[in-house]
């Protein structure tokens, strides 16, 4: 595990929100290194800066100060277009609120990143989207629109969309926040399986139970890392669901 | 991202929001429809005037006294040099190109006969007049060579006069008194309708020019000389020849300007078409305003939809859409909607023109280049009015857009 191989290398990361007269210091010097193949839970109380950190790591936002290297390349200070290209090519992002396009089929939603891809020019986007949906166990729901899917299914469409460009890093901000506990564990089983195929994962959660399914926990408070430790007694979601539950996860 | 994917994204979005799309297109549909109808009416009027000019007679050359006037100022000094029968005789004798030449002596006259009084102009003309104007008689006969030479008091009357003085009876064989001189009606002309200026051409009496000059006019001058050629191509040469013959007849020195004017139908047509041209432009201008309003409608609805679709834009940006991709998507949506609106508008315009034609009886005509112009203009409207909302969408911040409720 040479340091140069880190997927994420963040040093002294700061983010200050200027709202009117008051300044909110959401991140106050975060240092974090994530190696390939890790599965990290980001924890902390509400307002501790978890989403702010994820947005910066996901290249949706830029830090006020500090450096961020993604796959060994500095990405803080890139312009809007360069960040858009990195989001498209290197990252998958999963949101608490799913963020699927309404009145748009699962297939078309998953196709979307490929539509904007500058690498996938000649690719059959339909076939790629279909394969990605099969990977998350939704082969039979291609033509369903978000309003015709359950919360767990919508989140799986969102995960399929995040995976369709074959990113090496998947970021999820409270992916189970809107799901019941059983469905949450199904999603975690999917995450664990994806992690087993080598995809690096960062999952924001404020539920300690969920964090037990990851390999490492990083806890924030007031924009600083106050805890960073490996998970002992790591749980396996597939086992918790019981052998009786079919998951239809093809790898 | 490539163009086809982009067009696909834009059309998906258009098809998914039918109501919004329809509302956006409505302004363009009405605008383009209005332009098409207005221009069709203008074109129809133009075609009608052309038909009336052709109705004057084909391949017609008109010679009038006095130099041609430009801006109301006479160019030559010899306005006192009138056209005379000597000019007519010279043309008749020397011209090799004209297939027919006729003088026209206009004598406004009070008529008494049949049902009562009527005031009209008696036109003294020669035999050729009938063929020059392509104006046969409906009943009776036209006067002949003997009538002309013997200065017989015979009259061929227009339909308006026949209808007014001899309603319900045969006018041929009846007598009318022109300035107390009795004339025999020998024929009734076929109806010709109105001139381009709206004058009733059938309100006329034709008589041998010899008779009119001696009995009614008493003057040596003639109002105009009409000539006809075998084909349109002969007209320039005929005009040239007529000019030469008349200059000689008027004994003009080489440095002197013409003291007469030779015109053909093209010039008459141009004068008449000028007015309709102005009318067409005016109508099109009024209709263009509605197209402009339609464009502002597109901008309005697109601006609203940028706000409404903030979350959608955020999602697209989160998965890697650049600002320029969003801009192009919105722009393509605007162009597709306005072009489709334009095409529908053309259809509406066609239907509208037909209705106008049915209801008012005006002729309408739709030029194909007008259709292309309307659709091209719609596309321009789409680009112009779609750009501002598209740029607004492209400038959104991805996180703020995603957080938007
Ligand atoms: N756009 C913003 N403008 C101003 N302040 C903000 C903005 N976004 C976040 N903040 C502030 O930054 C701090 C960190 O917010 P953040 O959303 O990162 O917290 P979080 O850990 O994700 O909380 P939660 O668990 O509730 O999602 C909070 O105090 C919040 O009020
Ligand atoms: Mg949060």
XYZ file of C-alpha atoms and ligand atoms in Angstrom:
688
model
C 0.000 0.000 0.000
C 2.300 2.740 -1.254
C 1.076 6.205 -0.353
C 1.176 7.306 -3.987
C -1.611 4.856 -4.844
C -4.221 6.511 -2.624
C -7.603 7.034 -4.289
C -8.308 10.037 -2.076
C -5.676 12.221 -0.442
C -7.025 15.247 1.352
C -4.891 17.615 3.420
C -6.040 20.563 5.524
C -9.357 20.731 3.752
C -11.483 23.758 4.680
C -14.848 24.917 3.475
C -16.357 28.213 4.588
C -19.913 29.098 3.645
C -20.482 32.835 3.536
C -24.172 33.431 4.167
C -24.825 37.134 4.406
C -22.822 38.518 7.348
C -22.131 35.258 9.145
C -19.567 32.716 8.036
C -20.117 28.994 8.578
C -16.906 27.013 8.832
C -18.302 23.637 7.775
C -14.872 21.995 7.385
C -11.935 23.163 9.474
C -8.899 21.218 8.309
C -9.793 17.673 7.355
C -7.001 15.204 6.579
C -8.020 11.922 5.004
C -6.344 9.235 2.908
C -8.378 6.438 1.342
C -6.651 3.511 -0.355
C -8.070 1.504 -3.251
C -10.552 -1.168 -2.218
C -11.448 0.479 1.085
C -15.021 0.830 2.289
C -15.260 3.801 4.639
C -18.185 5.022 6.715
C -18.269 8.777 7.368
C -20.153 9.428 10.592
C -20.988 12.381 12.774
C -23.808 14.418 14.216
C -26.053 16.504 12.061
C -24.228 19.601 10.864
C -20.789 18.119 11.459
C -19.829 18.591 7.801
C -20.366 15.123 6.322
C -22.272 16.281 3.234
C -19.924 19.201 2.738
C -16.975 16.802 2.672
C -18.738 14.373 0.330
C -19.647 17.154 -2.104
C -16.029 18.216 -2.320
C -14.798 14.625 -2.640
C -17.477 14.141 -5.320
C -16.191 17.189 -7.256
C -19.583 18.852 -6.940
C -18.047 21.615 -4.813
C -14.640 23.180 -4.362
C -12.768 23.610 -1.047
C -12.019 27.055 0.347
C -8.540 25.883 1.354
C -6.507 22.680 1.459
C -5.593 20.195 -1.214
C -7.445 17.265 -2.722
C -5.789 14.618 -4.879
C -7.987 12.110 -6.649
C -6.078 9.100 -8.004
C -2.905 11.114 -7.539
C -4.164 14.107 -9.537
C -4.907 17.439 -7.886
C -8.492 18.427 -8.476
C -8.969 21.393 -6.129
C -8.821 24.508 -8.248
C -10.115 22.855 -11.422
C -12.775 24.762 -13.365
C -16.439 23.827 -13.782
C -15.979 21.895 -16.998
C -13.000 19.907 -15.705
C -14.944 18.991 -12.561
C -17.925 17.917 -14.685
C -15.680 15.624 -16.725
C -14.187 14.059 -13.559
C -17.675 13.487 -12.084
C -18.626 11.775 -15.290
C -15.516 9.671 -15.802
C -14.147 8.786 -12.363
C -16.924 9.050 -9.805
C -20.272 7.564 -8.974
C -22.488 9.499 -6.590
C -25.517 8.128 -4.721
C -27.816 10.528 -2.875
C -30.185 10.138 0.033
C -33.052 11.437 -2.120
C -32.168 9.192 -5.126
C -32.231 12.179 -7.530
C -33.650 10.318 -10.499
C -35.218 12.150 -13.449
C -39.007 12.058 -13.127
C -41.138 10.684 -15.978
C -38.036 8.950 -17.272
C -37.593 5.179 -17.403
C -35.041 3.377 -15.249
C -33.106 2.558 -18.394
C -32.964 6.165 -19.570
C -31.969 7.327 -16.103
C -29.067 4.897 -16.045
C -28.129 5.847 -19.613
C -27.795 9.502 -18.634
C -24.099 9.616 -17.576
C -23.122 7.864 -20.825
C -24.971 10.549 -22.791
C -22.581 13.110 -21.368
C -19.514 10.923 -21.536
C -16.627 12.011 -23.693
C -15.044 8.553 -23.481
C -18.050 6.449 -24.454
C -18.559 7.877 -27.926
C -19.186 4.662 -29.853
C -20.651 2.700 -26.956
C -24.099 1.133 -27.100
C -25.507 3.149 -24.211
C -28.700 1.092 -23.984
C -26.845 -2.174 -23.608
C -24.454 -0.681 -21.035
C -27.370 0.744 -19.027
C -29.186 -2.572 -19.193
C -26.098 -4.447 -17.971
C -25.733 -2.007 -15.110
C -29.381 -2.461 -14.081
C -28.935 -6.227 -14.228
C -25.952 -5.878 -11.938
C -28.139 -4.294 -9.228
C -30.906 -6.857 -9.728
C -33.388 -4.736 -11.666
C -33.355 -6.534 -15.014
C -37.148 -6.732 -14.994
C -37.788 -3.032 -14.292
C -36.089 -1.359 -17.255
C -39.113 0.539 -18.469
C -40.463 1.576 -15.081
C -40.422 5.230 -14.157
C -39.268 6.286 -10.665
C -42.875 6.816 -9.529
C -43.559 3.147 -10.322
C -40.662 1.853 -8.194
C -40.215 1.318 -4.435
C -37.664 3.383 -2.527
C -35.195 0.499 -2.476
C -35.636 -0.044 -6.199
C -35.193 3.681 -6.900
C -31.974 3.666 -4.904
C -30.794 0.643 -6.887
C -31.512 2.521 -10.132
C -29.438 5.387 -8.734
C -26.624 2.941 -7.887
C -26.839 1.449 -11.390
C -26.536 4.974 -12.774
C -23.484 5.603 -10.592
C -21.893 2.371 -11.814
C -22.622 2.642 -15.518
C -19.458 4.580 -16.344
C -17.409 1.986 -14.356
C -15.992 4.427 -11.809
C -13.259 3.368 -9.377
C -14.793 5.408 -6.557
C -18.396 5.368 -5.356
C -19.613 8.075 -2.969
C -22.915 7.687 -1.155
C -24.427 10.395 1.058
C -26.855 8.693 3.457
C -27.952 6.194 0.784
C -30.148 4.361 3.273
C -31.585 7.461 4.929
C -34.940 7.101 3.172
C -35.145 3.293 3.367
C -36.448 0.854 5.971
C -33.917 -1.338 7.786
C -34.435 -4.443 5.649
C -34.082 -2.528 2.386
C -31.083 -0.722 3.842
C -29.336 -4.004 4.428
C -30.151 -5.080 0.869
C -28.455 -1.939 -0.415
C -25.483 -2.573 1.868
C -25.237 -6.128 0.558
C -25.001 -4.635 -2.917
C -22.341 -2.182 -1.736
C -20.332 -4.944 -0.120
C -20.493 -6.976 -3.273
C -19.370 -4.017 -5.377
C -16.577 -3.353 -2.886
C -15.506 -6.982 -3.238
C -15.052 -6.368 -6.981
C -12.537 -3.642 -6.125
C -14.632 -0.453 -6.136
C -13.597 1.982 -3.409
C -16.564 3.168 -1.325
C -17.328 6.096 0.932
C -20.681 5.938 2.709
C -22.086 8.705 4.873
C -24.348 7.482 7.654
C -25.285 8.519 11.134
C -26.450 5.030 12.097
C -23.734 3.013 13.902
C -25.462 -0.211 12.767
C -24.880 0.702 9.142
C -21.253 1.583 9.785
C -20.695 -1.981 10.988
C -21.007 -3.191 7.413
C -17.991 -1.086 6.312
C -14.303 -1.658 6.896
C -13.356 1.677 8.467
C -15.155 4.479 10.298
C -14.229 8.151 10.116
C -16.145 10.407 12.496
C -16.466 14.169 12.106
C -17.372 16.794 14.639
C -17.562 20.508 13.848
C -15.709 20.007 10.611
C -12.818 18.000 12.053
C -11.967 14.302 12.101
C -12.281 13.131 15.697
C -12.119 9.363 15.133
C -10.620 7.192 12.378
C -10.481 3.452 13.049
C -10.945 0.069 11.425
C -14.202 -1.812 12.005
C -13.867 -4.854 14.174
C -16.516 -7.575 13.881
C -17.454 -6.460 10.379
C -20.912 -7.716 9.411
C -21.768 -9.331 6.100
C -25.091 -8.068 4.782
C -25.823 -11.116 2.644
C -25.607 -13.320 5.706
C -27.844 -11.039 7.758
C -30.476 -11.113 5.059
C -30.472 -14.897 5.318
C -29.797 -17.421 2.644
C -33.521 -17.511 1.848
C -33.562 -13.993 0.394
C -32.729 -14.050 -3.270
C -30.650 -11.091 -4.333
C -30.157 -11.746 -8.003
C -26.813 -10.026 -7.876
C -24.784 -10.986 -10.878
C -21.102 -10.106 -10.814
C -21.158 14.404 -26.017
C -22.154 14.084 -29.625
C -24.921 15.820 -31.522
C -27.331 12.916 -31.944
C -27.313 12.125 -28.211
C -27.956 15.759 -27.526
C -30.881 15.979 -29.898
C -32.162 12.749 -28.338
C -32.020 14.254 -24.834
C -33.755 17.415 -26.009
C -36.530 15.618 -27.899
C -37.106 13.227 -24.959
C -37.640 16.216 -22.747
C -39.987 17.862 -25.276
C -42.091 14.741 -25.728
C -42.310 14.091 -21.971
C -43.847 17.464 -21.255
C -46.553 17.744 -23.885
C -48.542 20.465 -22.192
C -45.532 22.661 -21.586
C -44.368 22.049 -25.154
C -47.758 22.954 -26.587
C -47.974 26.154 -24.554
C -44.487 27.120 -25.636
C -45.272 26.497 -29.288
C -48.632 28.245 -29.244
C -47.205 31.725 -29.724
C -45.090 30.609 -32.675
C -48.004 28.692 -34.215
C -50.226 31.757 -34.078
C -47.456 34.089 -35.213
C -46.406 32.031 -38.217
C -50.036 31.296 -39.081
C -50.822 35.018 -39.055
C -47.835 35.844 -41.258
C -48.832 33.176 -43.772
C -52.459 34.333 -43.921
C -51.524 38.015 -44.242
C -48.974 37.426 -46.960
C -51.367 35.057 -48.738
C -53.972 37.814 -48.846
C -51.382 40.262 -50.166
C -50.153 37.812 -52.789
C -53.737 37.074 -53.770
C -54.427 40.768 -54.304
C -51.298 40.994 -56.412
C -52.340 38.049 -58.552
C -55.771 39.583 -59.003
C -54.283 42.871 -60.165
C -52.019 41.014 -62.582
C -55.097 39.298 -63.987
C -56.797 42.654 -64.460
C -53.758 44.061 -66.208
C -53.698 41.087 -68.555
C -57.381 41.824 -69.068
C -56.439 45.136 -70.691
C -55.326 43.185 -73.685
C -52.207 41.222 -74.300
C -48.945 42.728 -75.543
C -50.309 46.229 -75.297
C -48.366 49.442 -75.944
C -49.934 52.707 -74.812
C -48.859 56.047 -76.259
C -49.939 59.200 -74.461
C -49.185 62.845 -75.003
C -46.568 64.735 -73.058
C -43.153 63.658 -71.878
C -42.988 61.069 -69.170
C -43.096 62.672 -65.771
C -40.655 61.938 -63.014
C -41.606 63.050 -59.548
C -44.385 65.211 -60.930
C -42.004 67.373 -62.978
C -42.375 67.321 -66.723
C -39.108 66.415 -68.390
C -39.793 67.934 -71.776
C -40.926 71.381 -72.846
C -43.309 70.316 -75.591
C -46.404 69.470 -73.569
C -48.432 71.555 -75.986
C -47.581 69.052 -78.696
C -50.658 66.857 -78.519
C -51.271 63.523 -80.159
C -53.236 63.918 -83.348
C -54.837 61.682 -85.897
C -51.817 62.435 -88.089
C -49.687 60.570 -85.545
C -52.120 57.676 -85.659
C -52.065 57.643 -89.452
C -48.258 57.724 -89.464
C -48.083 54.778 -87.093
C -50.704 52.854 -89.018
C -48.891 53.482 -92.269
C -45.252 53.051 -91.284
C -45.184 50.507 -88.471
C -44.006 47.039 -89.445
C -44.188 45.478 -85.987
C -47.595 46.446 -84.594
C -50.341 44.007 -85.501
C -52.940 46.640 -84.717
C -53.094 50.348 -83.906
C -56.077 52.313 -82.659
C -56.569 55.896 -81.484
C -58.655 56.484 -78.405
C -60.585 59.753 -78.281
C -62.304 60.055 -74.939
C -65.389 62.267 -74.973
C -67.377 62.474 -71.723
C -70.986 62.606 -72.818
C -74.540 62.740 -71.522
C -76.644 59.915 -72.963
C -80.387 59.868 -73.287
C -82.238 56.717 -74.268
C -84.054 53.652 -73.013
C -84.764 54.013 -69.292
C -83.370 57.524 -69.010
C -80.117 59.411 -68.599
C -76.576 58.211 -68.130
C -73.259 59.958 -68.090
C -70.281 58.091 -69.481
C -67.360 58.464 -71.834
C -67.685 57.712 -75.467
C -64.432 56.288 -76.812
C -63.693 56.948 -80.449
C -61.620 54.016 -81.641
C -60.673 52.192 -84.818
C -61.411 48.649 -85.964
C -58.191 47.334 -84.432
C -59.394 48.262 -80.943
C -61.406 45.086 -80.629
C -58.402 42.846 -81.229
C -55.955 45.042 -79.297
C -58.116 44.914 -76.163
C -59.236 41.342 -76.860
C -62.755 42.542 -76.306
C -65.408 40.898 -78.479
C -69.097 41.745 -78.622
C -71.579 39.601 -76.709
C -74.399 40.395 -79.104
C -74.810 42.385 -82.306
C -71.679 43.357 -84.189
C -68.646 45.578 -84.022
C -68.470 48.542 -86.443
C -66.660 47.921 -89.715
C -64.496 49.807 -92.177
C -67.465 51.378 -93.924
C -68.852 52.673 -90.625
C -65.499 54.330 -89.940
C -65.069 55.841 -93.372
C -68.670 57.051 -93.614
C -68.519 58.400 -90.043
C -71.680 56.498 -89.262
C -73.426 57.284 -85.987
C -73.164 53.768 -84.630
C -72.360 52.717 -81.045
C -71.158 49.545 -79.377
C -72.103 49.812 -75.709
C -70.649 48.248 -72.557
C -72.610 45.883 -70.360
C -73.129 48.414 -67.566
C -74.883 50.815 -69.928
C -76.942 48.052 -71.507
C -78.036 46.917 -68.024
C -78.914 50.415 -66.877
C -80.646 51.830 -69.901
C -82.101 48.710 -71.465
C -82.657 46.359 -68.547
C -84.551 43.244 -69.595
C -84.543 44.044 -73.299
C -82.205 43.703 -76.229
C -80.214 46.903 -76.621
C -79.072 46.078 -80.119
C -81.186 47.963 -82.639
C -82.202 50.629 -80.134
C -81.312 54.279 -80.443
C -79.584 56.547 -77.953
C -78.903 60.259 -78.130
C -75.390 61.421 -77.464
C -75.346 65.209 -77.061
C -78.673 65.184 -78.882
C -77.189 63.287 -81.791
C -79.006 59.997 -82.388
C -76.767 56.895 -82.541
C -77.798 53.347 -83.458
C -76.698 50.643 -81.040
C -75.187 47.897 -83.181
C -73.569 45.731 -80.477
C -73.105 45.054 -76.768
C -69.602 44.243 -75.475
C -68.750 41.251 -73.319
C -68.275 42.272 -69.669
C -64.660 43.009 -68.654
C -65.059 43.979 -64.988
C -63.080 46.566 -63.075
C -59.640 47.976 -63.736
C -56.840 47.731 -61.211
C -57.905 51.122 -59.877
C -61.498 49.952 -59.512
C -62.933 51.776 -62.524
C -65.819 49.990 -64.254
C -64.551 49.140 -67.747
C -68.034 48.178 -68.910
C -69.295 51.714 -68.381
C -68.229 52.745 -71.874
C -69.480 53.377 -75.389
C -67.297 52.625 -78.407
C -67.871 54.462 -81.650
C -65.761 55.036 -84.803
C -63.107 57.644 -84.029
C -64.094 59.546 -87.119
C -67.643 59.937 -85.857
C -66.580 60.886 -82.329
C -64.172 63.497 -83.585
C -66.646 65.220 -85.841
C -69.828 64.802 -83.773
C -68.759 64.756 -80.163
C -65.233 65.952 -79.587
C -64.756 68.512 -82.297
C -61.064 68.644 -81.531
C -58.034 67.434 -83.430
C -56.450 65.847 -80.354
C -56.683 62.244 -79.349
C -56.275 60.953 -75.822
C -54.050 57.994 -76.511
C -52.948 55.564 -79.169
C -53.016 51.845 -78.447
C -50.868 49.360 -80.301
C -50.594 45.598 -80.060
C -47.759 43.265 -81.022
C -47.834 39.588 -81.906
C -45.779 38.600 -78.880
C -44.337 40.008 -75.680
C -40.870 39.790 -77.172
C -41.827 42.255 -79.912
C -42.758 44.975 -77.445
C -39.333 46.632 -76.988
C -38.781 46.816 -80.747
C -42.324 48.094 -81.297
C -41.808 50.796 -78.678
C -38.549 51.789 -80.337
C -40.216 51.944 -83.730
C -43.208 53.944 -82.443
C -40.846 56.430 -80.834
C -39.034 56.937 -84.155
C -42.220 57.356 -86.146
C -43.705 59.826 -83.659
C -40.499 61.871 -83.360
C -40.510 62.244 -87.115
C -44.216 63.017 -87.170
C -43.662 65.689 -84.474
C -40.582 66.946 -86.346
C -38.396 66.781 -83.247
C -34.729 67.692 -83.611
C -32.213 65.154 -82.317
C -31.444 67.251 -79.211
C -35.105 67.546 -78.273
C -36.699 65.139 -75.839
C -39.776 63.085 -76.637
C -43.001 65.049 -76.177
C -45.008 61.863 -75.825
C -44.797 58.774 -73.682
C -44.679 55.179 -74.825
C -45.483 52.636 -72.104
C -46.212 48.954 -72.032
C -48.012 46.656 -69.635
C -44.963 45.940 -67.540
C -44.871 49.576 -66.506
C -48.598 49.665 -65.914
C -48.268 46.500 -63.908
C -45.395 47.884 -61.881
C -47.356 50.962 -60.946
C -50.338 48.918 -59.849
C -48.223 46.290 -58.107
C -46.400 48.974 -56.171
C -49.498 49.614 -54.105
C -50.156 45.974 -53.350
C -46.487 45.524 -52.509
C -46.831 48.197 -49.856
C -49.992 46.549 -48.587
C -48.310 43.123 -48.432
C -45.338 44.513 -46.538
C -47.660 46.293 -44.125
C -49.689 43.158 -43.472
C -46.530 41.088 -43.026
C -45.133 43.675 -40.617
C -48.268 43.522 -38.492
C -48.138 39.741 -38.504
C -44.436 39.780 -37.635
C -45.285 41.559 -34.416
C -47.360 38.561 -33.408
C -44.405 36.338 -34.258
C -42.252 38.486 -31.989
C -44.824 38.138 -29.223
C -44.720 34.385 -29.830
C -40.939 34.459 -29.392
C -41.264 36.315 -26.115
C -43.794 33.648 -25.094
C -41.160 30.971 -25.739
C -38.661 32.863 -23.626
C -41.208 33.344 -20.857
C -42.156 29.704 -20.608
C -38.557 28.577 -20.925
C -37.493 30.887 -18.119
C -40.217 29.445 -15.925
C -39.198 25.957 -16.903
C -35.549 26.606 -16.007
C -36.707 27.317 -12.452
C -39.090 24.395 -12.543
C -36.388 22.097 -13.859
C -33.613 23.271 -11.543
C -33.428 19.839 -9.901
C -33.279 18.119 -13.284
C -30.424 20.393 -14.304
C -28.657 19.592 -11.015
C -29.009 15.858 -11.642
C -27.640 16.198 -15.163
C -24.675 18.201 -13.898
C -24.040 15.738 -11.051
C -23.617 12.891 -13.534
C -21.214 14.931 -15.622
C -23.112 17.332 -17.890
C -21.041 20.433 -18.576
C -22.622 23.875 -18.541
C -22.312 23.866 -22.328
C -24.221 20.544 -22.550
C -27.113 22.030 -20.561
C -26.995 25.195 -22.667
C -27.108 23.218 -25.889
C -29.930 21.023 -24.602
C -32.105 24.019 -23.755
C -31.213 25.742 -26.995
C -32.003 22.646 -29.067
C -35.290 22.301 -27.194
C -36.144 25.911 -28.013
C -35.216 25.514 -31.677
C -37.039 22.204 -32.104
C -40.150 23.611 -30.434
C -40.147 26.784 -32.510
C -39.446 24.962 -35.782
C -42.163 22.384 -35.083
C -44.387 25.290 -34.025
C -43.460 27.013 -37.281
C -44.403 23.963 -39.347
C -47.728 23.649 -37.534
C -48.157 27.411 -37.987
C -47.711 26.994 -41.742
C -50.501 24.406 -41.688
C -52.678 26.755 -39.653
C -51.828 29.532 -42.113
C -52.891 27.362 -45.058
C -56.182 26.554 -43.370
C -56.650 30.208 -42.382
C -56.055 31.375 -45.966
C -58.647 28.926 -47.247
C -61.152 30.193 -44.687
C -60.452 33.814 -45.617
C -60.928 32.892 -49.257
C -64.248 31.171 -48.515
C -65.616 33.896 -46.299
C -64.488 37.032 -48.140
C -64.081 35.733 -51.677
C -60.635 37.343 -51.913
C -58.072 35.362 -53.765
C -55.134 34.142 -51.694
C -51.852 32.666 -52.806
C -49.078 31.049 -50.766
C -45.556 31.260 -52.124
C -43.297 28.285 -51.276
C -40.414 30.590 -50.357
C -42.766 32.197 -47.837
C -43.132 28.840 -46.104
C -39.354 28.378 -45.949
C -38.949 31.923 -44.710
C -41.534 31.413 -41.966
C -39.861 28.229 -40.750
C -36.394 29.773 -40.930
C -37.649 32.759 -39.004
C -39.145 30.466 -36.362
C -35.779 28.782 -35.891
C -34.163 32.204 -35.511
C -36.796 33.158 -32.937
C -36.038 29.920 -31.069
C -32.307 30.636 -30.986
C -32.774 34.274 -30.071
C -35.336 33.857 -27.324
C -34.085 30.465 -26.135
C -30.560 31.682 -25.521
C -31.141 33.686 -22.367
C -33.020 30.938 -20.484
C -30.509 28.357 -21.727
C -27.600 30.413 -20.444
C -29.359 30.803 -17.112
C -29.753 27.045 -16.864
C -26.120 26.448 -17.790
C -24.847 28.839 -15.120
C -26.556 26.985 -12.248
C -24.386 25.574 -9.488
C -24.781 21.767 -9.317
C -25.138 21.538 -5.526
C -27.592 24.414 -5.247
C -29.574 22.991 -8.141
C -29.710 19.565 -6.463
C -30.807 21.073 -3.180
C -33.595 23.077 -4.890
C -37.087 22.003 -3.881
N -24.976 25.987 1.233
C -24.740 26.260 2.539
N -24.719 27.534 2.931
C -24.460 27.844 4.208
N -24.203 26.943 5.138
C -24.214 25.649 4.829
C -24.482 25.250 3.466
N -24.422 23.901 3.424
C -24.131 23.484 4.680
N -24.003 24.532 5.508
C -23.640 24.470 6.937
O -22.443 23.737 7.052
C -22.485 22.891 8.154
C -22.269 21.454 7.699
O -23.343 21.051 6.907
P -23.460 19.621 6.247
O -24.615 19.625 5.361
O -22.140 19.272 5.686
O -23.736 18.718 7.518
P -24.052 17.154 7.596
O -23.020 16.578 8.450
O -24.215 16.602 6.239
O -25.430 17.142 8.358
P -26.682 16.138 8.193
O -26.326 14.911 8.912
O -27.791 16.858 8.799
O -26.860 15.921 6.729
C -23.850 23.083 8.800
O -23.728 23.961 9.877
C -24.686 23.721 7.736
O -25.611 24.608 8.293
Mg -25.819 15.728 5.102
